[in-house]
Short mmCIF file of C-alpha atoms in Angstrom, two decimals:
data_model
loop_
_atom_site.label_atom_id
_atom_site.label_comp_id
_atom_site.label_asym_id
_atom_site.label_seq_id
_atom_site.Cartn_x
_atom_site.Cartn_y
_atom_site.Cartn_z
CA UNK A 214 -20.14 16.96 -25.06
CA UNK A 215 -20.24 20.34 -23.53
CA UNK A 216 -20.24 18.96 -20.14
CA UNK A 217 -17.49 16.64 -20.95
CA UNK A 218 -15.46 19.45 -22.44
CA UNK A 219 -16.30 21.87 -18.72
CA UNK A 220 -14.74 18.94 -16.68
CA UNK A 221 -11.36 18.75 -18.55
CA UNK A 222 -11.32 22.70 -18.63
CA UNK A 223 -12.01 22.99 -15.07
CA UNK A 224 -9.66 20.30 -14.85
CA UNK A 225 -6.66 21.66 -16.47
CA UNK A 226 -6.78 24.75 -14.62
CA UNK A 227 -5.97 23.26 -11.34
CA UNK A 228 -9.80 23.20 -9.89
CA UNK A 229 -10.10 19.64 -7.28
CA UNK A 230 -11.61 17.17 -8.68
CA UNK A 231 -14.43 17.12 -6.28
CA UNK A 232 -15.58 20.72 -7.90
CA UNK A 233 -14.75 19.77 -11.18
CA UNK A 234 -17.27 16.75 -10.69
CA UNK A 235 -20.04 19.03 -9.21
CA UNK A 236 -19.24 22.12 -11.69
CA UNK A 237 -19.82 19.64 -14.22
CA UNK A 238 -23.52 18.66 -12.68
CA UNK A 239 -24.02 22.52 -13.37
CA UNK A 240 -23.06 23.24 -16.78
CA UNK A 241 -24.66 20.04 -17.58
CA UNK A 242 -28.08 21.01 -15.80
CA UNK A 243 -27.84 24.25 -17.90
CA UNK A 244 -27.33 22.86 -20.84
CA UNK A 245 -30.42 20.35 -20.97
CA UNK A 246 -32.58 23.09 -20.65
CA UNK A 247 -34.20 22.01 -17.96
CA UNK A 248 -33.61 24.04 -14.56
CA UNK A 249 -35.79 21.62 -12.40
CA UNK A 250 -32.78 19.46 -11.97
CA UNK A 251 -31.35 22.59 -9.69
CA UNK A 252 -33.66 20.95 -7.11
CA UNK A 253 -32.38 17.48 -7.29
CA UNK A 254 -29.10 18.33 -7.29
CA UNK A 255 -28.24 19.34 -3.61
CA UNK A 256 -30.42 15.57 -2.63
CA UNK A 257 -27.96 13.92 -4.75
CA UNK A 258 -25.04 15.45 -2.71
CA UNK A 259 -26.49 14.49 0.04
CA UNK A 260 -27.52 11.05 -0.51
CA UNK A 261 -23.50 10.07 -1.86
CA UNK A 262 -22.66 10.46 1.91
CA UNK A 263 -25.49 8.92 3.23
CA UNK A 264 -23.98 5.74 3.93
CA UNK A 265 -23.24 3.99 7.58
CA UNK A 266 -20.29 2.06 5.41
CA UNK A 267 -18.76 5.48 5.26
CA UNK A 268 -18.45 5.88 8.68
CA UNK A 269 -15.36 3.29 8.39
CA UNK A 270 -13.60 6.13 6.22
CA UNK A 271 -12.52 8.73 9.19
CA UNK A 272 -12.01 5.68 11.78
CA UNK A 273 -9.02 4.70 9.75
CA UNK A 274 -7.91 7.57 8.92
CA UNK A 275 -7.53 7.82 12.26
CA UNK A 276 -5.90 4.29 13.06
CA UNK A 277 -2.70 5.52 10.69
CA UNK A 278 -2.60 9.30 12.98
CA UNK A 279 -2.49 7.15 16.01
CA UNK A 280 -0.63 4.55 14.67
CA UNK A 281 1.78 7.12 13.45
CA UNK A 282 1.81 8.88 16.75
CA UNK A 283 2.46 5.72 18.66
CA UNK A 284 5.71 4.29 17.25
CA UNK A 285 4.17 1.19 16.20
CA UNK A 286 5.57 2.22 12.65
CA UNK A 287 9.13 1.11 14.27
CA UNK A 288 7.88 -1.62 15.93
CA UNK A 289 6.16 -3.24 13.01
CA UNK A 290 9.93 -3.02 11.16
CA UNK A 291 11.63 -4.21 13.97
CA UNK A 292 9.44 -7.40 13.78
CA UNK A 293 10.13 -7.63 10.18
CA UNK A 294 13.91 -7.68 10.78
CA UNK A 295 13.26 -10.16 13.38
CA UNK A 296 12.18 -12.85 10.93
CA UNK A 297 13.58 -12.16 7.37
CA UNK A 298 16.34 -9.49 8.20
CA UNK A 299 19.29 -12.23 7.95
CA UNK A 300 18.93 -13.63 4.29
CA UNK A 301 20.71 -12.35 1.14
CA UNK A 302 18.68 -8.69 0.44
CA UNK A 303 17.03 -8.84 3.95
CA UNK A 304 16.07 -5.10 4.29
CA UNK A 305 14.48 -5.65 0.91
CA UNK A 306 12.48 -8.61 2.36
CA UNK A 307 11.44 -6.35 5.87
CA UNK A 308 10.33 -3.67 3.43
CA UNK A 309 7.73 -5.59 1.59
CA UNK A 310 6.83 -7.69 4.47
CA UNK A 311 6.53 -3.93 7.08
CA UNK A 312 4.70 -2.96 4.44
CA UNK A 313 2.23 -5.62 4.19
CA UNK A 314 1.35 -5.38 7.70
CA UNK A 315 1.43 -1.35 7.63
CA UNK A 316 -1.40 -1.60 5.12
CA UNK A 317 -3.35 -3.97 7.22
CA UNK A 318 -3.42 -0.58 9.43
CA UNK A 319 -3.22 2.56 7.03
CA UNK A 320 -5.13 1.99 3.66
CA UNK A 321 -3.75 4.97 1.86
CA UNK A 322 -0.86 3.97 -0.61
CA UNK A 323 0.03 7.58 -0.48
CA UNK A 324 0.27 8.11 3.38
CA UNK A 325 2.12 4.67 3.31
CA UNK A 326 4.73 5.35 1.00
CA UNK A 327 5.28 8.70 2.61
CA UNK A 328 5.61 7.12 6.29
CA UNK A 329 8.06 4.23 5.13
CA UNK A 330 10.17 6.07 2.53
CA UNK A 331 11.06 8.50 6.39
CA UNK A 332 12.16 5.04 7.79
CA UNK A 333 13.34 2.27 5.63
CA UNK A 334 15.38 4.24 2.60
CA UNK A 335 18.13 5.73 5.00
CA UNK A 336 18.41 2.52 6.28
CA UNK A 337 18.75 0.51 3.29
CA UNK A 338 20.75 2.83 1.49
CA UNK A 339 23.29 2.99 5.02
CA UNK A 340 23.54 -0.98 4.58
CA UNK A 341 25.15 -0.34 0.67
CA UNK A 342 21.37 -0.10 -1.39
CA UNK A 343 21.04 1.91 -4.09
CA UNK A 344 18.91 5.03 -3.14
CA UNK A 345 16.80 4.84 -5.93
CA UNK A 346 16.01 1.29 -6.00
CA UNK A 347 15.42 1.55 -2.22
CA UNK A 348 12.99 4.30 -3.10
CA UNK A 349 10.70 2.74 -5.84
CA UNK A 350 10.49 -0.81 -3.73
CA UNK A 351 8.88 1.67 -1.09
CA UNK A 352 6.95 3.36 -3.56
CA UNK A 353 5.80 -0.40 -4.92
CA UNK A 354 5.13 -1.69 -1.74
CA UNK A 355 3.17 1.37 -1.08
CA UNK A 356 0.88 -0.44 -3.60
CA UNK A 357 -0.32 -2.93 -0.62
CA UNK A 358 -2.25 -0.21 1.22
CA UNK A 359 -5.70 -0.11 -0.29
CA UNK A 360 -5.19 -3.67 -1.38
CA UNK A 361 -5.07 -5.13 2.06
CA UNK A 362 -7.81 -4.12 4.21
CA UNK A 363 -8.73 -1.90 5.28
CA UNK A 364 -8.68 0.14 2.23
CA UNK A 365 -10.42 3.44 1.76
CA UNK A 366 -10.49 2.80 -2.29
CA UNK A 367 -12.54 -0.25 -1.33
CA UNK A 368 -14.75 1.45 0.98
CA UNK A 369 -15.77 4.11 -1.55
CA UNK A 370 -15.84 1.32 -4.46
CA UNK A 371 -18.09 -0.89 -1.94
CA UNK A 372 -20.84 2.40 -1.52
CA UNK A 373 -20.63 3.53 -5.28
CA UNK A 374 -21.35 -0.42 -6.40
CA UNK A 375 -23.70 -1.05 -2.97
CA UNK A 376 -21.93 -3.94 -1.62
CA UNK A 377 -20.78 -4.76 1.85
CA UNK A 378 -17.89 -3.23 3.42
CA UNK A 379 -17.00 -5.91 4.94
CA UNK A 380 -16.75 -8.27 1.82
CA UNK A 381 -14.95 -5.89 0.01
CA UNK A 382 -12.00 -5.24 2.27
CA UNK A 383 -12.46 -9.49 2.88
CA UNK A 384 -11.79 -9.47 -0.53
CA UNK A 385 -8.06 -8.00 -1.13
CA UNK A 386 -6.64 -10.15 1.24
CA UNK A 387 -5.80 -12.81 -1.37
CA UNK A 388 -4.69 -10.56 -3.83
CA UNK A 389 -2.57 -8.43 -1.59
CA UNK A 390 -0.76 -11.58 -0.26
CA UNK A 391 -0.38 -12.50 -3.96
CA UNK A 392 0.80 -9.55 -4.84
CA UNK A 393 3.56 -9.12 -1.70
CA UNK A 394 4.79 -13.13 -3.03
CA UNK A 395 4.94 -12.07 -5.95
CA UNK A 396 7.01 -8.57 -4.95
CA UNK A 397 9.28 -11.12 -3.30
CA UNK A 398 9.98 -13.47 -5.83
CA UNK A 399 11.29 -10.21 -7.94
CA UNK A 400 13.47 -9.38 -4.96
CA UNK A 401 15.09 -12.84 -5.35
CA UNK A 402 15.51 -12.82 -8.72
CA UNK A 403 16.68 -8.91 -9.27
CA UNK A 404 19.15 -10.18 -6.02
CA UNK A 405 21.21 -12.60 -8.43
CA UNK A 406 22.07 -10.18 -10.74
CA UNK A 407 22.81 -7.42 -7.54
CA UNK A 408 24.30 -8.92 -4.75
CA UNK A 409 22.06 -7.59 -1.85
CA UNK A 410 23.69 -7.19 1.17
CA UNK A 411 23.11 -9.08 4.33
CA UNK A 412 21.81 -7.59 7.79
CA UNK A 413 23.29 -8.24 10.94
CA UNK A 414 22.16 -11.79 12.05
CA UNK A 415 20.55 -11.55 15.31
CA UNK A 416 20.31 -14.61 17.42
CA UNK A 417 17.68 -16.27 19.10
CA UNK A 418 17.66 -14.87 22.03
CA UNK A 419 17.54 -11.23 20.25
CA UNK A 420 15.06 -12.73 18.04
CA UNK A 421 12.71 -13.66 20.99
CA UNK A 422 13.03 -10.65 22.87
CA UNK A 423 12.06 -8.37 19.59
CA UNK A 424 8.91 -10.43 19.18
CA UNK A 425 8.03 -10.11 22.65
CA UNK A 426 8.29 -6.59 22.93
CA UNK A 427 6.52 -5.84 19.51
CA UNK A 428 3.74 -8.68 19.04
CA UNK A 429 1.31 -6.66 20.42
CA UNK A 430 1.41 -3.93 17.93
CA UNK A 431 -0.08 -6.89 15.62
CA UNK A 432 -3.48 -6.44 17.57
CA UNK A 433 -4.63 -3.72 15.67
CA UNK A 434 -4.70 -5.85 12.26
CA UNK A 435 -5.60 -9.05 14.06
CA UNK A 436 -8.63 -7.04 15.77
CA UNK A 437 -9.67 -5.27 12.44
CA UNK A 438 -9.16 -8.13 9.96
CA UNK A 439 -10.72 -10.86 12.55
CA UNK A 440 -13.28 -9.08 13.60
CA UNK A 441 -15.16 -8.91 10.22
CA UNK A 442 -13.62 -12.18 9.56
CA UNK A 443 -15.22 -14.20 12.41
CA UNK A 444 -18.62 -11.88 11.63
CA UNK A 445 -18.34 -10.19 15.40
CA UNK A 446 -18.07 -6.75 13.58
CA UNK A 447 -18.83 -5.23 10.44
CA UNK A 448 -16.34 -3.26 9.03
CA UNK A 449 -17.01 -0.03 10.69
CA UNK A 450 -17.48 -1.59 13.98
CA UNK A 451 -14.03 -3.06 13.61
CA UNK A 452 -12.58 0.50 12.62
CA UNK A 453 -13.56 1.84 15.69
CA UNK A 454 -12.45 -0.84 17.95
CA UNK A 455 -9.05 -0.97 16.14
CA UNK A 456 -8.98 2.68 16.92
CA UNK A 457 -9.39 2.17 20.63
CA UNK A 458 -6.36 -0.73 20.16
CA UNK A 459 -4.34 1.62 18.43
CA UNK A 460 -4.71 3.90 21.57
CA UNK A 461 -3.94 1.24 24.23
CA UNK A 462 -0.80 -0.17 22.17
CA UNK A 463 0.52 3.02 21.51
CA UNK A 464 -0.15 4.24 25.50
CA UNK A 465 0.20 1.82 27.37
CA UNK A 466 2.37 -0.97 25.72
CA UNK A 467 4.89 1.56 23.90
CA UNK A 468 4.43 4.09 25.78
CA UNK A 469 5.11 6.94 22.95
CA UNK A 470 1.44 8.48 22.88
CA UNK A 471 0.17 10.50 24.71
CA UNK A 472 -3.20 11.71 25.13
CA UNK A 473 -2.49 15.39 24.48
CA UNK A 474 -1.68 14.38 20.95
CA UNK A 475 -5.07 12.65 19.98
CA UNK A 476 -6.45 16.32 19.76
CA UNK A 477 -4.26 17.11 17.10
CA UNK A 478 -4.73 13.50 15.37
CA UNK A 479 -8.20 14.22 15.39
CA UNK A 480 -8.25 16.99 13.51
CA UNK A 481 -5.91 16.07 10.89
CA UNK A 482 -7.88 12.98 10.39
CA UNK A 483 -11.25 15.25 10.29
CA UNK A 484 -9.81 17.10 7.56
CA UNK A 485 -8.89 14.74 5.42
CA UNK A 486 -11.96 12.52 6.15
CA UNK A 487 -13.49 15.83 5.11
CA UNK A 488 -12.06 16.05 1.29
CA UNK A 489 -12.49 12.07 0.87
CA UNK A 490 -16.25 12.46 2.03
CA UNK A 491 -17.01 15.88 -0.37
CA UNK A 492 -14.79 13.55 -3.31
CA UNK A 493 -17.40 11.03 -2.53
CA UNK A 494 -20.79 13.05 -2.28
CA UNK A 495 -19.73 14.52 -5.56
CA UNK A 496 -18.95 11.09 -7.31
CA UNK A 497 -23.35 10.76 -6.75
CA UNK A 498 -23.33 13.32 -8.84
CA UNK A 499 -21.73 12.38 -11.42
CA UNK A 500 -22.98 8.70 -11.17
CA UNK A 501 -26.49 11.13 -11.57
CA UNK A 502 -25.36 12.97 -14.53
CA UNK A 503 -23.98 9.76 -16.78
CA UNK A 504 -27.39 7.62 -16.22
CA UNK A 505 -29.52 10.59 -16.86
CA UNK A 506 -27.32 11.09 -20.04
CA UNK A 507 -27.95 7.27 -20.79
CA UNK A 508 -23.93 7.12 -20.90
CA UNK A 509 -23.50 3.45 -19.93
CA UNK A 510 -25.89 2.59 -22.44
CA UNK A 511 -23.69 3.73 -25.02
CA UNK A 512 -20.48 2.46 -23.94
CA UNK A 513 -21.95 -0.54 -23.02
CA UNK A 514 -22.44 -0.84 -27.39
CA UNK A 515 -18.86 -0.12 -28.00
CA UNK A 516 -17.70 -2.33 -25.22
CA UNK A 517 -20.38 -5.44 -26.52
CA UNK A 518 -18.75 -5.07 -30.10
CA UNK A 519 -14.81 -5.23 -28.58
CA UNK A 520 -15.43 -8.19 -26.05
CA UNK A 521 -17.05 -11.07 -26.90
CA UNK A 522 -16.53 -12.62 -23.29
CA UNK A 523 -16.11 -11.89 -19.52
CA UNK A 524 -12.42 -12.73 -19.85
CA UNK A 525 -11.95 -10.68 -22.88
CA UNK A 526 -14.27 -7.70 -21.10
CA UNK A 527 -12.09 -8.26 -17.91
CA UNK A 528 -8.41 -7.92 -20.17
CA UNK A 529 -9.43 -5.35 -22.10
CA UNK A 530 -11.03 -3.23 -18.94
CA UNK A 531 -7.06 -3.86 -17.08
CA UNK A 532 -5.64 -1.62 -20.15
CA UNK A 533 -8.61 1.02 -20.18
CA UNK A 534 -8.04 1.65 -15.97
CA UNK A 535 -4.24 1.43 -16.68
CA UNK A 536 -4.50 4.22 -18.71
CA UNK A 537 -6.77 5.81 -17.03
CA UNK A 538 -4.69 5.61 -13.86
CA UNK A 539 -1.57 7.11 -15.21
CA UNK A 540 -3.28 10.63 -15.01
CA UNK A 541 -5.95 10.63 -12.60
CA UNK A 542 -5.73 9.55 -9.05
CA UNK A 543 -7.00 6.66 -7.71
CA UNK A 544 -10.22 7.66 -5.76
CA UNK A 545 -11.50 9.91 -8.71
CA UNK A 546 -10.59 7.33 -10.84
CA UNK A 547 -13.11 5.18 -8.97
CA UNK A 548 -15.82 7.72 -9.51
CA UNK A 549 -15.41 8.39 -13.09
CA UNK A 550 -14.85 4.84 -13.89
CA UNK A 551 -16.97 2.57 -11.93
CA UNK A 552 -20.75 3.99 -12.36
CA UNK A 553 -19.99 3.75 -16.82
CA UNK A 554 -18.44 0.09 -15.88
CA UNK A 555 -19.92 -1.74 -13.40
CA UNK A 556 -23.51 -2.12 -15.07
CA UNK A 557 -21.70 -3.25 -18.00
CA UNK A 558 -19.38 -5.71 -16.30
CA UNK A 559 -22.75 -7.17 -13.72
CA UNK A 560 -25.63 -6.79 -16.41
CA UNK A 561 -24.06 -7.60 -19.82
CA UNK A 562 -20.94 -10.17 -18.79
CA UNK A 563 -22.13 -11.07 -15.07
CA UNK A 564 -19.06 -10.60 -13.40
CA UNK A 565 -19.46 -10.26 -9.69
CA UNK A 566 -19.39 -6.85 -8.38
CA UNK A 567 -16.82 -7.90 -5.85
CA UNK A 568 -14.31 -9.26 -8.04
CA UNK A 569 -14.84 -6.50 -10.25
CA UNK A 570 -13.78 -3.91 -7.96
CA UNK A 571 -10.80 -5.47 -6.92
CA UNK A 572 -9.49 -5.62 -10.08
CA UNK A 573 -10.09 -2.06 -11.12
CA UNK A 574 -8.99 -0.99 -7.16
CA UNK A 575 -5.48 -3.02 -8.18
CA UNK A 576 -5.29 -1.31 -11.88
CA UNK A 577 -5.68 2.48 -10.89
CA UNK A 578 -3.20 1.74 -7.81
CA UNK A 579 -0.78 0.91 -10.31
CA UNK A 580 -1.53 3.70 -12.20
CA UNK A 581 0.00 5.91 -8.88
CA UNK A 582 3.31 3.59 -10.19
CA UNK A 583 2.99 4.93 -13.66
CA UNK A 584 3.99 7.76 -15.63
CA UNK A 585 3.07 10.13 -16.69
CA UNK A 586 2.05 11.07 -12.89
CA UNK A 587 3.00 7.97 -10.98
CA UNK A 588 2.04 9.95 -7.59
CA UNK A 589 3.70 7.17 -5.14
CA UNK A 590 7.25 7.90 -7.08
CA UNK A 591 6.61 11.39 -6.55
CA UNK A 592 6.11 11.13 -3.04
CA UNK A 593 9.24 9.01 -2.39
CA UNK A 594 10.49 11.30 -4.12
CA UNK A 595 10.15 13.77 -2.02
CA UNK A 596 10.92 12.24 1.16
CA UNK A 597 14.13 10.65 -0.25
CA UNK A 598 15.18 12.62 -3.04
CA UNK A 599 15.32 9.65 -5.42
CA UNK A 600 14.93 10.79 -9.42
CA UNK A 601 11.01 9.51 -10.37
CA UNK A 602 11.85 8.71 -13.60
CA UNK A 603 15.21 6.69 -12.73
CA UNK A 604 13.11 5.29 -9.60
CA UNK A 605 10.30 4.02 -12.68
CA UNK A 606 13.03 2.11 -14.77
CA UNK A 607 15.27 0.61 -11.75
CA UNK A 608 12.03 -1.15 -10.50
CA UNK A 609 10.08 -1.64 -13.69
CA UNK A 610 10.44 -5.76 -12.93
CA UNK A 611 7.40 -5.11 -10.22
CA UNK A 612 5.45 -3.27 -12.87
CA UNK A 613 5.36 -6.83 -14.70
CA UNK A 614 4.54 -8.52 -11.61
CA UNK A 615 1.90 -6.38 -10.36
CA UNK A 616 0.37 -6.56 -13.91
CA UNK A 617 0.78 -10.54 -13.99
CA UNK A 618 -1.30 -10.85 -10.54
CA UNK A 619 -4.39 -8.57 -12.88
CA UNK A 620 -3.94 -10.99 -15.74
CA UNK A 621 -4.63 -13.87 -12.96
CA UNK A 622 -6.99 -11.96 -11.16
CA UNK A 623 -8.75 -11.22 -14.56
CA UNK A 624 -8.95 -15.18 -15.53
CA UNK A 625 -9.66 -16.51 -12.27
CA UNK A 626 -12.32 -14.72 -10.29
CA UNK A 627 -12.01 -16.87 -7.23
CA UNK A 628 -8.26 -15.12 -6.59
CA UNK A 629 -10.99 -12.44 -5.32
CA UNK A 630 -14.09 -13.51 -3.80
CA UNK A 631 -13.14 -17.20 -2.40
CA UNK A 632 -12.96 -15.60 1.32
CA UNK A 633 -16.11 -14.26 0.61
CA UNK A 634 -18.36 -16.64 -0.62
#
């Protein structure tokens, strides 16, 4: 209890969560009495980061500088416009579809939402969309970036449960193509009642020549996904090669990098590799502190008297993370969440680890699209300066669709691990 009540203090004042997580491990240490566990603790630090899977993490960080860097941002739109840019609420179409394929690069809803709210709200709201609508479909489509690999949630969710990489990002490609239907079918339907505007039809010949000059950008995802597809690469193999593709594209194909900037892209992708890693090392120990306090145990109790079933376990869990991910971002909600949960969920109700991760990756994503916090609206936002609240209610149709694709994921496990198995 008093350890519980140091983490929400240290919390509230504005301390990162990382040190929150390891001030915790301290009070609680002094409070058991029993000052040996000073000497385990520093091991435990050690040992979250002591992972090759985590290796993937700063590799593609450093696909989305590059990528970034390179203008294949532009060039992934333009090849969106090229194929559904024509048809009644086209720009809305390129910006789920740009951002499907921009998460199949970045993996950071965040950095996504950020990077396409710069580039797709002017334009929308130039061809007669509503600013604010324009700004929350970004902010929802944001959503696809640690759904579709690669996907730093799911690399720190696949080291924290100890299962492959490689499955897990395998894994979200289902759902996130579920999820950008789904996105689409609201699109249609919100266009009836609307009247989206049209883009500029291009003909074929424009149509060819865009494709031409922008296909190539596509080798990133096709070498990343494929790669741990086909089982030539595991997934931090296929990091690093899409990181030398991300180079070539962006040098010699687009010709908008250049190699003085990869200095500078290095060390911004350092530093934040840096804070995900230290979030990380201290999420061991807090995954120390709750088994040595016998913590799963006891929710496991409370959890076995609420759910009499995996499907019941698996419903009830997608309100729990909801919650959960309206006020606490999505990688610490991993950490807090997922070492109480996942014994329950594998031990008790023998859902596969696999599926269960995707499902709570999906639930404290949309908790970024929530409020009280709903960080993605916030960082539209800020780019676009779109209300967050207004931006909440405009596009509150894709809250119901993002939480229909849990309910399915929830009832039908296969949704999540049929690629893998």
């Amino acid at each position: 209890m008093i350890t519980a009540a140091a983490f929400v203090a240290f919390m509230l004042v504005g301390v990162p969560i990382s040190l929150c997580l390891c001030l915790a491990g301290i009070v609680f240490i002094q409070a058991s009495g029993n000052p040996l566990l000073y000497q385990t603790l520093p091991s435990q630090l050690f040992g979250g980061v002591d992972s090759y899977g985590l290796i993937a993490i700063p590799l593609f960080i450093l696909i989305g500088e590059i990528m970034n860097g390179g203008g294949i941002t532009r060039r992934i739109i333009d090849l969106s416009m090229a194929f559904v840019g024509n048809i009644k609420g086209g720009l809305a179409y390129v910006n789920m579809l740009a951002n499907m394929l921009v998460s199949s690069i970045l993996g950071s809803a965040t950095a996504q939402v950020a990077i396409m709210s710069q580039i797709l709200v002017p334009e929308m709201v130039k061809k007669g969309y509503d600013k604010t609508f324009a700004a929350g479909l970004t902010a929802y489509a944001g959503m696809l970036g640690p759904i579709i690999p690669p996907s730093i949630m799911f690399v720190i969710y696949s080291v924290m449960a100890q299962v492959p990489v490689s499955d897990m990002l395998v894994a979200g490609i289902i759902p996130g193509v579920l999820l950008t239907g789904l996105f689409c079918l609201v699109i249609a339907l919100m266009g009836f009642v609307y009247k989206y505007p049209r883009a500029e039809r291009m003909t074929l010949r424009q149509r060819i020549a865009v494709v031409l000059e922008t296909a190539p950008t596509l080798l990133i995802p096709v070498v990343i996904v494929g790669s741990i597809l086909t089982g030539l690469a595991n997934a931090t193999e296929s990091a690093a090669v899409g990181a030398v593709a991300a180079v070539l594209v962006g040098r010699y194909w687009i010709k908008e990098l250049k190699f003085s900037q990869l200095p500078g892209m290095f060390l911004r992708a350092g530093l934040y590799s840096a804070a995900v890693l230290f979030l990380v090392a201290a999420a061991a120990v807090f995954t120390w502190i709750l088994i040595y306090a016998k913590v799963p145990q006891e929710v496991a109790l409370w959890v076995r008297a609420a759910a009499d079933d995996p499907i019941t376990f698996m419903l009830l869990l997608n309100v729990v993370l909801l919650i959960i991910g309206t006020v606490i971002d999505g990688a610490p909600g991993l950490i807090m969440t997922v070492p109480i949960l996942l014994p329950i969920a594998t031990q008790i109700y023998h859902i596969d680890p696999i599926h269960f991760g995707v499902v709570v990756v999906i639930n404290l994503v949309l908790g970024f699209l929530s409020p009280p916090v709903g960080l993605c609206f916030f960082v539209a936002s800020a780019v676009t300066g779109a209300k967050p609240g207004k931006m909440f209610i405009v596009t509150l149709p894709f809250f119901f669709a993002a939480c229909a694709l849990l309910v399915l994921l929830s009832i039908f496990p296969f949704l999540s691990t049929a690629l893998v198995k």
